[in-house]
Coordinates of C-alpha atoms (C1' of nucleotides) in Angstrom, one line a residue:
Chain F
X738 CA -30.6 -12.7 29.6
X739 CA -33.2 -10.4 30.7
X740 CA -34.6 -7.8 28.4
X741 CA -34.1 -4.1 28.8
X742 CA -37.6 -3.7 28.0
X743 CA -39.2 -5.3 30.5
X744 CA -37.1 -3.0 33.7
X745 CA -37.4 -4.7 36.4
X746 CA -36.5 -2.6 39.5
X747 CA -33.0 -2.4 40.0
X748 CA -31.8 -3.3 43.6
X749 CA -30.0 -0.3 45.8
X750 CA -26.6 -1.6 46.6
X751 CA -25.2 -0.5 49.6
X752 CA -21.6 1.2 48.6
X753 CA -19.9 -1.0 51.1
X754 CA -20.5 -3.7 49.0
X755 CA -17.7 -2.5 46.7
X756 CA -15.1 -3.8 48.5
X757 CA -11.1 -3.6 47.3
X758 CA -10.8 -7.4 46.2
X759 CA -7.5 -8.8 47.6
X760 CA -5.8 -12.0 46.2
X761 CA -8.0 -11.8 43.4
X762 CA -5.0 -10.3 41.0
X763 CA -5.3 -6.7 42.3
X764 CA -2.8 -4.7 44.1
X765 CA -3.7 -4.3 47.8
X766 CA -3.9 -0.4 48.5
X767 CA -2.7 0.8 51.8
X768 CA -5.3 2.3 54.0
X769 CA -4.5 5.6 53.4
X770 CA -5.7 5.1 49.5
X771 CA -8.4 2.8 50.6
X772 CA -9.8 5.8 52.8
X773 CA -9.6 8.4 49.7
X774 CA -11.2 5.4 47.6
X775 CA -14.1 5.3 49.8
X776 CA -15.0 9.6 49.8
X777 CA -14.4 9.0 46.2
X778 CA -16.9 6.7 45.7
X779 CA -20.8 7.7 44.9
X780 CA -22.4 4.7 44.3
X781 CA -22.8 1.1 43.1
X782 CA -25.1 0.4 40.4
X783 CA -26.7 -2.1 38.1
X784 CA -26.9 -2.6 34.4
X785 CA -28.9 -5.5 32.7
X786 CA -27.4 -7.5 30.0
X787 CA -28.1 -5.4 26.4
X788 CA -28.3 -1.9 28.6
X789 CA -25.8 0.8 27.1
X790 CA -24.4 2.7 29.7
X791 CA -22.1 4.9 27.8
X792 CA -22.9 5.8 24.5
X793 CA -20.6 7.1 21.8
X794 CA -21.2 10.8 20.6
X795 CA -23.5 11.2 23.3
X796 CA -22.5 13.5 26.2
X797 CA -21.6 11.4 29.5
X798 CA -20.2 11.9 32.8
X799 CA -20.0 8.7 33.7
X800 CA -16.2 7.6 35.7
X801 CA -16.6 4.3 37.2
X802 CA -15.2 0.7 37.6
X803 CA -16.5 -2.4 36.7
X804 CA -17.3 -4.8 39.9
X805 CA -19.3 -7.8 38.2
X806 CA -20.0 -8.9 34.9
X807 CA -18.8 -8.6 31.6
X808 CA -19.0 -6.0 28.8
X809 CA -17.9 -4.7 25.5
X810 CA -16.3 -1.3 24.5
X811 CA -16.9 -1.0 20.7
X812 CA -16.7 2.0 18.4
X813 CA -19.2 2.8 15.5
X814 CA -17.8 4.2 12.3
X815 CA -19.4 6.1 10.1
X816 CA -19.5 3.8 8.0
X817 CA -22.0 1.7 10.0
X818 CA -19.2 -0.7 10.9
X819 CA -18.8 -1.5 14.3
X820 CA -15.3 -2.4 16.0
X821 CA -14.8 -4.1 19.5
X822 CA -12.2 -3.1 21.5
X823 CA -11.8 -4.7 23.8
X824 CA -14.3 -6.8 26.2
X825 CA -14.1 -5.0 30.0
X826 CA -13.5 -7.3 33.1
X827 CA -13.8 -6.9 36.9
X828 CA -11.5 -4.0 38.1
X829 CA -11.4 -2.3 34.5
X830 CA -11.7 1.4 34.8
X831 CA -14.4 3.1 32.1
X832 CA -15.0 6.6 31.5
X833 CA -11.7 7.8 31.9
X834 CA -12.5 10.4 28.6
X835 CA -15.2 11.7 30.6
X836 CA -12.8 13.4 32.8
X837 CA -11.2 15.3 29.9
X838 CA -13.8 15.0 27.0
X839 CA -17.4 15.9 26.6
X840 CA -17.6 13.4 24.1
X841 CA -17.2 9.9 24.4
X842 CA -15.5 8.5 21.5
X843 CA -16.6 4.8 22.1
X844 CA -19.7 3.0 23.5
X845 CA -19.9 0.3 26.6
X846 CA -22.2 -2.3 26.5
X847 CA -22.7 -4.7 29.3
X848 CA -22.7 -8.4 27.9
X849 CA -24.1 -9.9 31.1
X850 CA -25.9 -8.3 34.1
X851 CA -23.2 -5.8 35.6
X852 CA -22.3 -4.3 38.6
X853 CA -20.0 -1.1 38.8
X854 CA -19.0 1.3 41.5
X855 CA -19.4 5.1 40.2
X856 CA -16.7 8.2 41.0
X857 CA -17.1 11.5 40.6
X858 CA -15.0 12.9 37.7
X859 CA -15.0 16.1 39.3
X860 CA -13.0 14.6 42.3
X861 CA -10.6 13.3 39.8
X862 CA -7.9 15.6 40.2
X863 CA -7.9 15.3 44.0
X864 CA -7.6 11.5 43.7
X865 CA -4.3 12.5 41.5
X866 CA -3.0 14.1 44.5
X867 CA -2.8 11.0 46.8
X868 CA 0.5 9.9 46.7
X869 CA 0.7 6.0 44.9
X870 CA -2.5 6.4 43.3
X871 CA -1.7 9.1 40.7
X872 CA 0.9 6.6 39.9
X873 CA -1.8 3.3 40.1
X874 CA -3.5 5.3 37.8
X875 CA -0.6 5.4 35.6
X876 CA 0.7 2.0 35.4
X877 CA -3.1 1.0 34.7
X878 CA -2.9 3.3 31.6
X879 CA 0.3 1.4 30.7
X880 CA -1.0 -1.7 30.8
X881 CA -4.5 -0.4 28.9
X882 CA -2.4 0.6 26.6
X883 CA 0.0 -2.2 25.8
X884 CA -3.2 -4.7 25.7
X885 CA -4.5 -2.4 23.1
X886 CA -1.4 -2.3 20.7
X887 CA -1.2 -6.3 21.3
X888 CA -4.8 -6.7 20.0
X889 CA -4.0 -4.2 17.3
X890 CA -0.6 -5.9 16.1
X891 CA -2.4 -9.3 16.3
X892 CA -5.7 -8.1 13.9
X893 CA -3.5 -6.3 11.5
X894 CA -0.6 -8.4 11.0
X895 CA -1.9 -11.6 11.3
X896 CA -4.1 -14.3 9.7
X897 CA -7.7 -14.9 10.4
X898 CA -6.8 -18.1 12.7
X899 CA -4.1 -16.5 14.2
X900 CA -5.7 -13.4 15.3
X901 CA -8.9 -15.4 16.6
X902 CA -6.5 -17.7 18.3
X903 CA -5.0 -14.2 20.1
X904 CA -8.2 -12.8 20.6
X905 CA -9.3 -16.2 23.0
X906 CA -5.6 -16.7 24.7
X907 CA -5.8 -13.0 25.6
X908 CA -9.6 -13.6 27.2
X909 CA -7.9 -16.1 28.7
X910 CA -5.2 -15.1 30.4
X911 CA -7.3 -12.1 32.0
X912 CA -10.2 -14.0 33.0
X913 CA -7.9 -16.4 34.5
X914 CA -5.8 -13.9 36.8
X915 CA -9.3 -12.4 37.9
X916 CA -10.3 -16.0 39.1
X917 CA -12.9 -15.9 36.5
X918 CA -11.8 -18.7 34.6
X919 CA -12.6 -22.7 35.9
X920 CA -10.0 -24.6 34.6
X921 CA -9.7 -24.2 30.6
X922 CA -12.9 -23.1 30.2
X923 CA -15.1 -19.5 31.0
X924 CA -17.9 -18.1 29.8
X925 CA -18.1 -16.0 26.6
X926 CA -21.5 -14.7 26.3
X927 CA -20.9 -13.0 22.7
X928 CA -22.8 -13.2 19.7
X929 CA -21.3 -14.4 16.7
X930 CA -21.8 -11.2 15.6
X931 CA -20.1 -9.1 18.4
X932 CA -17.2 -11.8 17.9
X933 CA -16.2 -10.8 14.8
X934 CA -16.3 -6.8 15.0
X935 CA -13.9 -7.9 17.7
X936 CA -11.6 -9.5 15.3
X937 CA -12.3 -7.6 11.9
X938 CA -14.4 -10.4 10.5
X939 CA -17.6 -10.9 9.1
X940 CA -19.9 -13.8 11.0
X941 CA -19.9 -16.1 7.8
X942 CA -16.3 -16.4 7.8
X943 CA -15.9 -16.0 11.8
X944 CA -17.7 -18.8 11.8
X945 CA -15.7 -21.0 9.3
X946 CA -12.3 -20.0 11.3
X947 CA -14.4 -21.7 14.4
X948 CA -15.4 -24.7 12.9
X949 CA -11.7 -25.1 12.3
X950 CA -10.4 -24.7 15.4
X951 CA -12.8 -27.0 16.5
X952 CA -12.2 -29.5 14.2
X953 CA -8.2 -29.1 15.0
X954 CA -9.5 -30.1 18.8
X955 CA -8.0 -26.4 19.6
X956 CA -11.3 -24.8 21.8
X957 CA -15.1 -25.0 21.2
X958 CA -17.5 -22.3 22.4
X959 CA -20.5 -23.3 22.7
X960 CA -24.0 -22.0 24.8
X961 CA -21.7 -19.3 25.7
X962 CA -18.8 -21.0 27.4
X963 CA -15.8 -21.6 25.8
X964 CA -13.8 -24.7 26.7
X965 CA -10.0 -24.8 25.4
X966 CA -9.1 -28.2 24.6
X967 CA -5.4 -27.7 23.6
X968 CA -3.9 -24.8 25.7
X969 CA -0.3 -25.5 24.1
X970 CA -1.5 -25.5 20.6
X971 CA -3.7 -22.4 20.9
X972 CA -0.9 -20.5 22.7
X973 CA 1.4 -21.2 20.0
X974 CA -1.0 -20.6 17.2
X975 CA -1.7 -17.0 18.9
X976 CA 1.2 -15.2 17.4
X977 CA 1.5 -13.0 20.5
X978 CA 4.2 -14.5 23.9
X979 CA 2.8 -15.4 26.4
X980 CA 1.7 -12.2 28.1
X981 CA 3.0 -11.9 31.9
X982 CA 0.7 -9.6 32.3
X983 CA 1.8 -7.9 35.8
X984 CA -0.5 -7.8 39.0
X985 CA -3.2 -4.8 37.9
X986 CA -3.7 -1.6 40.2
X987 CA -7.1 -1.1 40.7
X988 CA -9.1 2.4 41.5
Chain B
X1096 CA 20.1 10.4 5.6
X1097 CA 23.4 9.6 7.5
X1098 CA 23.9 6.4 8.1
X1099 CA 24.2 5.3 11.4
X1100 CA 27.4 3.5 10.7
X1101 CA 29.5 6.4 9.9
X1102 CA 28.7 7.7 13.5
X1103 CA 30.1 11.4 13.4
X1104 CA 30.1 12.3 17.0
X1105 CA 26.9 13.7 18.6
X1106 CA 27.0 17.4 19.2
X1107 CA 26.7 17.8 23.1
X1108 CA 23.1 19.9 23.6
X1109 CA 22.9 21.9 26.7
X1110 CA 19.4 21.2 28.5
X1111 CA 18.0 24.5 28.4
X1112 CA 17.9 24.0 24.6
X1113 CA 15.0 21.6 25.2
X1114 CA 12.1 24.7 26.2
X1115 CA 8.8 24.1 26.5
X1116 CA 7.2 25.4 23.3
X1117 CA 3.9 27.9 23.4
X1118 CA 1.5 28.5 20.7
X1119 CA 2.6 25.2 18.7
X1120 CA -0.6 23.3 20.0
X1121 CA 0.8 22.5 23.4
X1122 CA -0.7 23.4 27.0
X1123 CA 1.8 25.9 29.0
X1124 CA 3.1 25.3 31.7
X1125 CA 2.8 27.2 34.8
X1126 CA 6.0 28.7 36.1
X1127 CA 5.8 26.1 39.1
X1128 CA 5.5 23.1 37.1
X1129 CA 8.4 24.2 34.7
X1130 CA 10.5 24.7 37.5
X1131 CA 10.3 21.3 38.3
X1132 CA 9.9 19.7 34.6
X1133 CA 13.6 21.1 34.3
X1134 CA 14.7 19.8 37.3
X1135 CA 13.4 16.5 35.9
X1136 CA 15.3 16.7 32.5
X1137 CA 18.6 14.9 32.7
X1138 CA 19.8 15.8 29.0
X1139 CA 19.3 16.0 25.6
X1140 CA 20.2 13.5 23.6
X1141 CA 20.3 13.0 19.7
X1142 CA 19.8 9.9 17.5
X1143 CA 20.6 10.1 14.1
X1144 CA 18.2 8.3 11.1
X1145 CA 17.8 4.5 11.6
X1146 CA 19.0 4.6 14.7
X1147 CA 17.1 2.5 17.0
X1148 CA 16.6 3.6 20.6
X1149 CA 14.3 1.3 22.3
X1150 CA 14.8 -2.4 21.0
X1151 CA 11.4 -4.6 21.8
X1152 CA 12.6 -6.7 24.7
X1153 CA 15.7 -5.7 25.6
X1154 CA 16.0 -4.0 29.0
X1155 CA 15.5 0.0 28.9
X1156 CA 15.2 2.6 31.2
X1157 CA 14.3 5.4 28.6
X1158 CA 12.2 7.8 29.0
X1159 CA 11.6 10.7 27.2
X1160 CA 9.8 13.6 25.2
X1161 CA 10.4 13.5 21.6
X1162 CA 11.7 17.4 20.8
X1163 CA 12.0 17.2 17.0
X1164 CA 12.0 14.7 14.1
X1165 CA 10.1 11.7 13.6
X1166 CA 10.5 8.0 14.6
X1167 CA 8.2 4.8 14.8
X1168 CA 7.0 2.7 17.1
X1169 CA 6.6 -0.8 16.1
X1170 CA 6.1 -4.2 17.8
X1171 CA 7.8 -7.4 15.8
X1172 CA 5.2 -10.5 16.2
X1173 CA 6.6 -14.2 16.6
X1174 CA 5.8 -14.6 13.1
X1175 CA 9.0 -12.1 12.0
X1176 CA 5.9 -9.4 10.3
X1177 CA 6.1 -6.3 12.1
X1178 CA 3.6 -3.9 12.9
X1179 CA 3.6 0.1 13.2
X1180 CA 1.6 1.4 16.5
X1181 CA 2.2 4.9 15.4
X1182 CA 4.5 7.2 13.8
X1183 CA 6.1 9.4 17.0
X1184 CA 5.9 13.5 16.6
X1185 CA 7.7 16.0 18.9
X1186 CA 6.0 16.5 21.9
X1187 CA 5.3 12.4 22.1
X1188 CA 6.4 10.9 25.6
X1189 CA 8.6 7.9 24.7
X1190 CA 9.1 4.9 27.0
X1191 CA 6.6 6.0 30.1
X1192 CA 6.8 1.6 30.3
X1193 CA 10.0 1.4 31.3
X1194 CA 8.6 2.6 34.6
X1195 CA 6.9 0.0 35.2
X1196 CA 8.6 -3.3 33.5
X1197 CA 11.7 -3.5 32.3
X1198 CA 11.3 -5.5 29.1
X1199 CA 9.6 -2.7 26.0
X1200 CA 6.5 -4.4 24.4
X1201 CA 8.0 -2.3 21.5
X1202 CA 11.0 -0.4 19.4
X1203 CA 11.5 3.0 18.6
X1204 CA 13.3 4.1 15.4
X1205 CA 14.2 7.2 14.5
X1206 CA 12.7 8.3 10.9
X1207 CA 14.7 11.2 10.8
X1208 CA 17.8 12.4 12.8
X1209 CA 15.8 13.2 16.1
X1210 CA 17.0 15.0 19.3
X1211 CA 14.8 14.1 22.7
X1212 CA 14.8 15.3 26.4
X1213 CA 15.2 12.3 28.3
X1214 CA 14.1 12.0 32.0
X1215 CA 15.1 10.4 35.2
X1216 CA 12.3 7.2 35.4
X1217 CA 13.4 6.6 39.1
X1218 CA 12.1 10.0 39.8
X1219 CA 8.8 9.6 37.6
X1220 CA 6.8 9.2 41.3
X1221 CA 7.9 12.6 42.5
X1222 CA 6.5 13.8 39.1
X1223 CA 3.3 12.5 39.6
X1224 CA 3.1 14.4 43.3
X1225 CA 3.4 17.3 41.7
X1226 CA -0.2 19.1 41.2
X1227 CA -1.6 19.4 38.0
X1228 CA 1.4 17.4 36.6
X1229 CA -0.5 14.0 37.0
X1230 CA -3.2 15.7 35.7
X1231 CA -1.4 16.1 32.3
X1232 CA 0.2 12.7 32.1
X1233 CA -3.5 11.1 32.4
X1234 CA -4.8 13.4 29.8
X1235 CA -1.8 12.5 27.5
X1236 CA -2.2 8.7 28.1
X1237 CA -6.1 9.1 27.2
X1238 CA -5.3 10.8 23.7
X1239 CA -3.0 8.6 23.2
X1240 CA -5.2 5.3 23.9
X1241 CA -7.8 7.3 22.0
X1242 CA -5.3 7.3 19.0
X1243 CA -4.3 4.0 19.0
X1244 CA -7.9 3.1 19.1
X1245 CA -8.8 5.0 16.3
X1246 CA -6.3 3.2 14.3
X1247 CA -7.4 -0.2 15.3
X1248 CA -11.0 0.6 14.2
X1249 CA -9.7 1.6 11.2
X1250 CA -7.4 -1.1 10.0
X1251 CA -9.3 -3.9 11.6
X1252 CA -13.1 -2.7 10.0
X1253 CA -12.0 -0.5 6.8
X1254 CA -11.0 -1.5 3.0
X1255 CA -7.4 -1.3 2.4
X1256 CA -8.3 2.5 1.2
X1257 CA -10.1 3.4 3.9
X1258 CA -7.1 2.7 6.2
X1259 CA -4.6 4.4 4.2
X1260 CA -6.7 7.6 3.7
X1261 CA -7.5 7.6 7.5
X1262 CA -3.7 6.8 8.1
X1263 CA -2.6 9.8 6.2
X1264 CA -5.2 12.2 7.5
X1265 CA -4.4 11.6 11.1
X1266 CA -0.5 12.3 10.2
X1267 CA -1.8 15.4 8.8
X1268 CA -4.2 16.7 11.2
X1269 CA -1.5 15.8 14.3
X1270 CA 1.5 17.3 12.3
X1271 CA -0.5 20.5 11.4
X1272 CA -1.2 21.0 15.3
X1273 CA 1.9 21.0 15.7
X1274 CA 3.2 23.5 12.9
X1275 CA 4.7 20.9 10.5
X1276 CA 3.2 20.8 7.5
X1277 CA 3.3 23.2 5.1
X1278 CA 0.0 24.1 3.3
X1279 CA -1.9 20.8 2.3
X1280 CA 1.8 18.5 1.9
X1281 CA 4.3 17.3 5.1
X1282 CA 7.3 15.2 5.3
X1283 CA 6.9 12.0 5.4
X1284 CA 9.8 9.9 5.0
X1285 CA 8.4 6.2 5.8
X1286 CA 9.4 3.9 3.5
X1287 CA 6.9 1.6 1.0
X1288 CA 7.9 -1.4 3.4
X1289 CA 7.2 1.0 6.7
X1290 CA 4.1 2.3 5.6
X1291 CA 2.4 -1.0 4.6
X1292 CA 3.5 -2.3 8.3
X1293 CA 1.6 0.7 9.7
X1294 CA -1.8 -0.3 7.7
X1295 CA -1.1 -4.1 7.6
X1296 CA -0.6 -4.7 4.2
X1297 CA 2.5 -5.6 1.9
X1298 CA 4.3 -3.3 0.0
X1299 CA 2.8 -4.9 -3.3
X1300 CA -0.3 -3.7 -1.8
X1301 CA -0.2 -1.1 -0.9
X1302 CA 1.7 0.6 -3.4
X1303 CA -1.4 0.2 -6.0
X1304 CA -3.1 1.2 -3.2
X1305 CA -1.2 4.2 -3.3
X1306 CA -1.4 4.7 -6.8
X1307 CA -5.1 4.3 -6.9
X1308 CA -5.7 7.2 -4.5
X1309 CA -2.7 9.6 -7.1
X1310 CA -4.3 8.8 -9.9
X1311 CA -7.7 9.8 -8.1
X1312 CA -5.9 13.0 -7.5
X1313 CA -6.4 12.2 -3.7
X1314 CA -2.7 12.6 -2.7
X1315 CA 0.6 11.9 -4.0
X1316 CA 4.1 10.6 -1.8
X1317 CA 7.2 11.1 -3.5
X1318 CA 10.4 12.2 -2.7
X1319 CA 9.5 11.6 1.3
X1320 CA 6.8 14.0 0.6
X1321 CA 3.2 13.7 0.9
X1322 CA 1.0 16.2 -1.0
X1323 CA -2.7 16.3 -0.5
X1324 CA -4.6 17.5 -3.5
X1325 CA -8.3 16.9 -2.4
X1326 CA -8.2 17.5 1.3
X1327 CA -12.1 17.3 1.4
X1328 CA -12.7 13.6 -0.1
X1329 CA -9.5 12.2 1.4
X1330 CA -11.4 13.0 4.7
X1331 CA -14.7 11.7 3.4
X1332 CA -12.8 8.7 2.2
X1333 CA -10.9 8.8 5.6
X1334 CA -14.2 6.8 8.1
X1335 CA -13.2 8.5 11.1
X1336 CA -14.8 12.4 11.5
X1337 CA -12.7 14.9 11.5
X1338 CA -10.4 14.5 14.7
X1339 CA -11.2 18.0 17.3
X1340 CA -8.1 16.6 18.7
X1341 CA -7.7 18.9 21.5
X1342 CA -4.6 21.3 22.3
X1343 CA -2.1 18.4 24.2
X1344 CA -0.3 18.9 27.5
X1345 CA 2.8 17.9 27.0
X1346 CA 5.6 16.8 29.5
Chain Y
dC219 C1' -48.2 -21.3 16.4
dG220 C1' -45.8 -17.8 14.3
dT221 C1' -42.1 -14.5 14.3
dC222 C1' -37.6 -12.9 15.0
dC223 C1' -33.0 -13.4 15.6
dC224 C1' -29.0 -15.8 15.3
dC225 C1' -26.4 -19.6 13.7
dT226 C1' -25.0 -22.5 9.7
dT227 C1' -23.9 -23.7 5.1
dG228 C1' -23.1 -23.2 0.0
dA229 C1' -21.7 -20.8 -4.3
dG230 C1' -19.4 -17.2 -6.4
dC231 C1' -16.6 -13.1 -6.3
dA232 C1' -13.2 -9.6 -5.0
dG233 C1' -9.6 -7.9 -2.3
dA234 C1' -5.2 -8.8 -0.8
dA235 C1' -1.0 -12.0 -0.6
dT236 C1' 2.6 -14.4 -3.0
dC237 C1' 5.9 -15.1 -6.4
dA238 C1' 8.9 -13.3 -9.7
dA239 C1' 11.2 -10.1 -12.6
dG240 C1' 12.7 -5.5 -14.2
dC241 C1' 14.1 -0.7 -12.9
dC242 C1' 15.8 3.2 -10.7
dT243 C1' 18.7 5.6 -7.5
dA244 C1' 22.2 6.2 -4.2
dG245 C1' 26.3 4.7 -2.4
dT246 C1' 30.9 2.0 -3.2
dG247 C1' 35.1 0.9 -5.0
dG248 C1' 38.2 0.6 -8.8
Chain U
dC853 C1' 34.9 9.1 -13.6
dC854 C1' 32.5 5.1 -14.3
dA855 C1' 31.1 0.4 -13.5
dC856 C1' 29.1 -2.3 -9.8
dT857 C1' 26.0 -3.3 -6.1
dA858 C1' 22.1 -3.2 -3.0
dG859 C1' 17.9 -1.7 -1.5
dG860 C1' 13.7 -0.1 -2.6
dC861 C1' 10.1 0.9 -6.0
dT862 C1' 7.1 -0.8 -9.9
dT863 C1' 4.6 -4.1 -12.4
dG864 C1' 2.5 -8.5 -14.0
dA865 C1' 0.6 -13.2 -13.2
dT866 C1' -1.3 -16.3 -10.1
dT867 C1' -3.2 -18.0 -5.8
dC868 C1' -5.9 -17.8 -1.8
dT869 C1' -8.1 -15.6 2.0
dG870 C1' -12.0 -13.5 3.3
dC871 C1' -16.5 -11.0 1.7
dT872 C1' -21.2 -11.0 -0.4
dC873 C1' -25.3 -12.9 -1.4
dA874 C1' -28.7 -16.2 -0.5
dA875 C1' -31.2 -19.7 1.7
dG876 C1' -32.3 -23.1 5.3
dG877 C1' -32.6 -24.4 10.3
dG878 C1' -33.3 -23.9 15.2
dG879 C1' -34.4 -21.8 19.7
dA880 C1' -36.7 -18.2 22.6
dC881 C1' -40.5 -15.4 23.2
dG882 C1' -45.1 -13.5 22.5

DNA sequence: CGTCCCCTTGAGCAGAATCAAGCCTAGTGG
DNA sequence: CCACTAGGCTTGATTCTGCTCAAGGGGACG
């Protein structure tokens, strides 16, 4: 991982390079929408591993969508306790708020170096107006939004193990219809730490539900990768069905 | 409460009951985009207390905007617990997913006896070409993601306490932008099992939770009323900041 | 070589679940 | 009109899950 600190100089991606990804999950978009896409778009940038590149409380203007990479969308309370809530993948839209709210009410860390590909908020409205994508836009919400109530059922209502177990199935499952995912195993570059705000523990005991589900032979993660051992069992153990998560839209 | 057993017949509600309400923390319309919200209303409907009008995995078409009353929305794990996403309020779209999948991730059950102004789904997509219209829906479906979010953070990071006070003072604060509480108390008419799904504890729980916070002359809930007697430390107690929750469209 | 951060482990404690029983109220039927 | 019943509320006793505190170990970086 390379330091913040140390700033290298960021390369200039061309815009091009953002391509609409085809048989990599996404809904294809019909030319029309791929031509809006492309006036919509303002550029493709880089983030470092550790770089914040929204930060709660703190004004933003920032619409884009993740091309590369991994990161983490967390909230801090005032308490000082910090909660994941979800890790964004390829194809994830972020900054949506910014369109409607000064204020963003989470922050967005990238995990790994990140690419995304920036729009301008104050286009937003126009991209509404193409037929089919106001409506991409919408089932995207949908499905935003029902990934957020499954992780929400599973943390509240569920056992320590179980909502671990959830938490890795779910990573899973979306890594896996991104192509991200080599057979039962991906990479996971979380702390310990940045685990368990994601799942409502502390480290200590994260870290005792882990050892156990290693023991059990369920999934190890280890130097960042995680390797599922026993898909069946850890599907079963994860109280939530198997999610048949639809094809995503993608702006 | 009538039960839903007796069924007395539904009075029949003509549409243009169901008016879109000014100055009780909802967006206008312009006359344009009334026009056509009316067109898009197919009836109004009622649904007497307990009833249930979206059953979690049974095929549904629904969709509608709560007009008045209050029902839940709840998700029923594997595991037979249930878990409260929210507690719907008039203005509240209801069932926007049966647009895109057929099976609800979720139920819906009316609190109170309710009446709602159901839509046509198949013509959701002209909807969305209307201008400004889209506009709305994406604004609604980022408060709304923003509220569920809140809630995670706080049941997944905050003490039993915590949770409940923050549970109570978002009721508050979204009933009393809407004009339904009364001073510092509301209607709340969830019961001791209902509430502790919505938090993620058992009623045992939750009820010394509960009378923790009375005898700290925080709030009282009796009689399906809740009365807040120290507005000020409930929200200090609450660890979200107060909510600017902005004025909502609604649809 | 030292420092810092993160992971790991243990011991003890507290918050929340479970089990079990009594009570109150509203609805039901004689 | 009153006894009976069921569901939900209240409470106590006990168990266990998960948190706190504390200390040791290991790897990356300066």
């Amino acid at each position: 991982m390379i330091a913040a600190a140390s700033t290298p100089r960021k390369p200039k991606i061309p815009c091009r390079e953002c391509r609409h990804r085809s048989g990599v999950g996404f809904k294809d978009l019909l030319p029309r929408q791929l031509d809006f896409m492309n006036a919509f778009k303002e550029s493709h940038e880089v983030a470092w591993a550790g770089e914040i590149i929204i930060r709660q409380g703190q004004p933003s203007r920032l619409l884009c969508t993740l091309y590369s990479g991994l990161a983490v969308k967390y909230r801090t309370l005032s308490t000082g306790k910090r909660q994941v809530l979800t890790v964004v993948m390829p194809g994830d839209l972020i900054g949506l708020e910014s369109v409607y709210t000064d204020l963003p009410s989470h922050s967005i860390e990238a995990l790994t170096d990140i690419t995304y590909c920036v729009f301008s908020p104050s286009k937003w409205k126009e991209l509404l107006s193409v037929p089919d994508l106001a409506d991409r836009v919408c089932e995207l919400q949908v499905l935003e939004q029902r990934h957020i109530e499954d992780r929400f059922a599973s943390v509240a209502a569920c056992s320590a193990r179980r909502s671990v177990a959830h938490f890795i199935i779910e990573l899973y499952d979306r890594l896996r219809r991104r192509r991200l995912a080599r057979g039962h195993s991906f990479s996971l570059p979380l702390t310990n730490q940045q685990f368990a705000d994601a799942v409502g523990l502390t480290t200590v005991h994260l870290h005792r539900i882990l050892r156990g589900l290693r023991e059990d032979g369920i999934f190890t993660h280890e130097h960042r990768q995680l390797v599922i051992h026993d898909l069946e069992r850890l599907r079963e153990l994860a109280c939530a069905p198997s999610p048949l998560d639809e094809i995503r839209p993608l702006i």
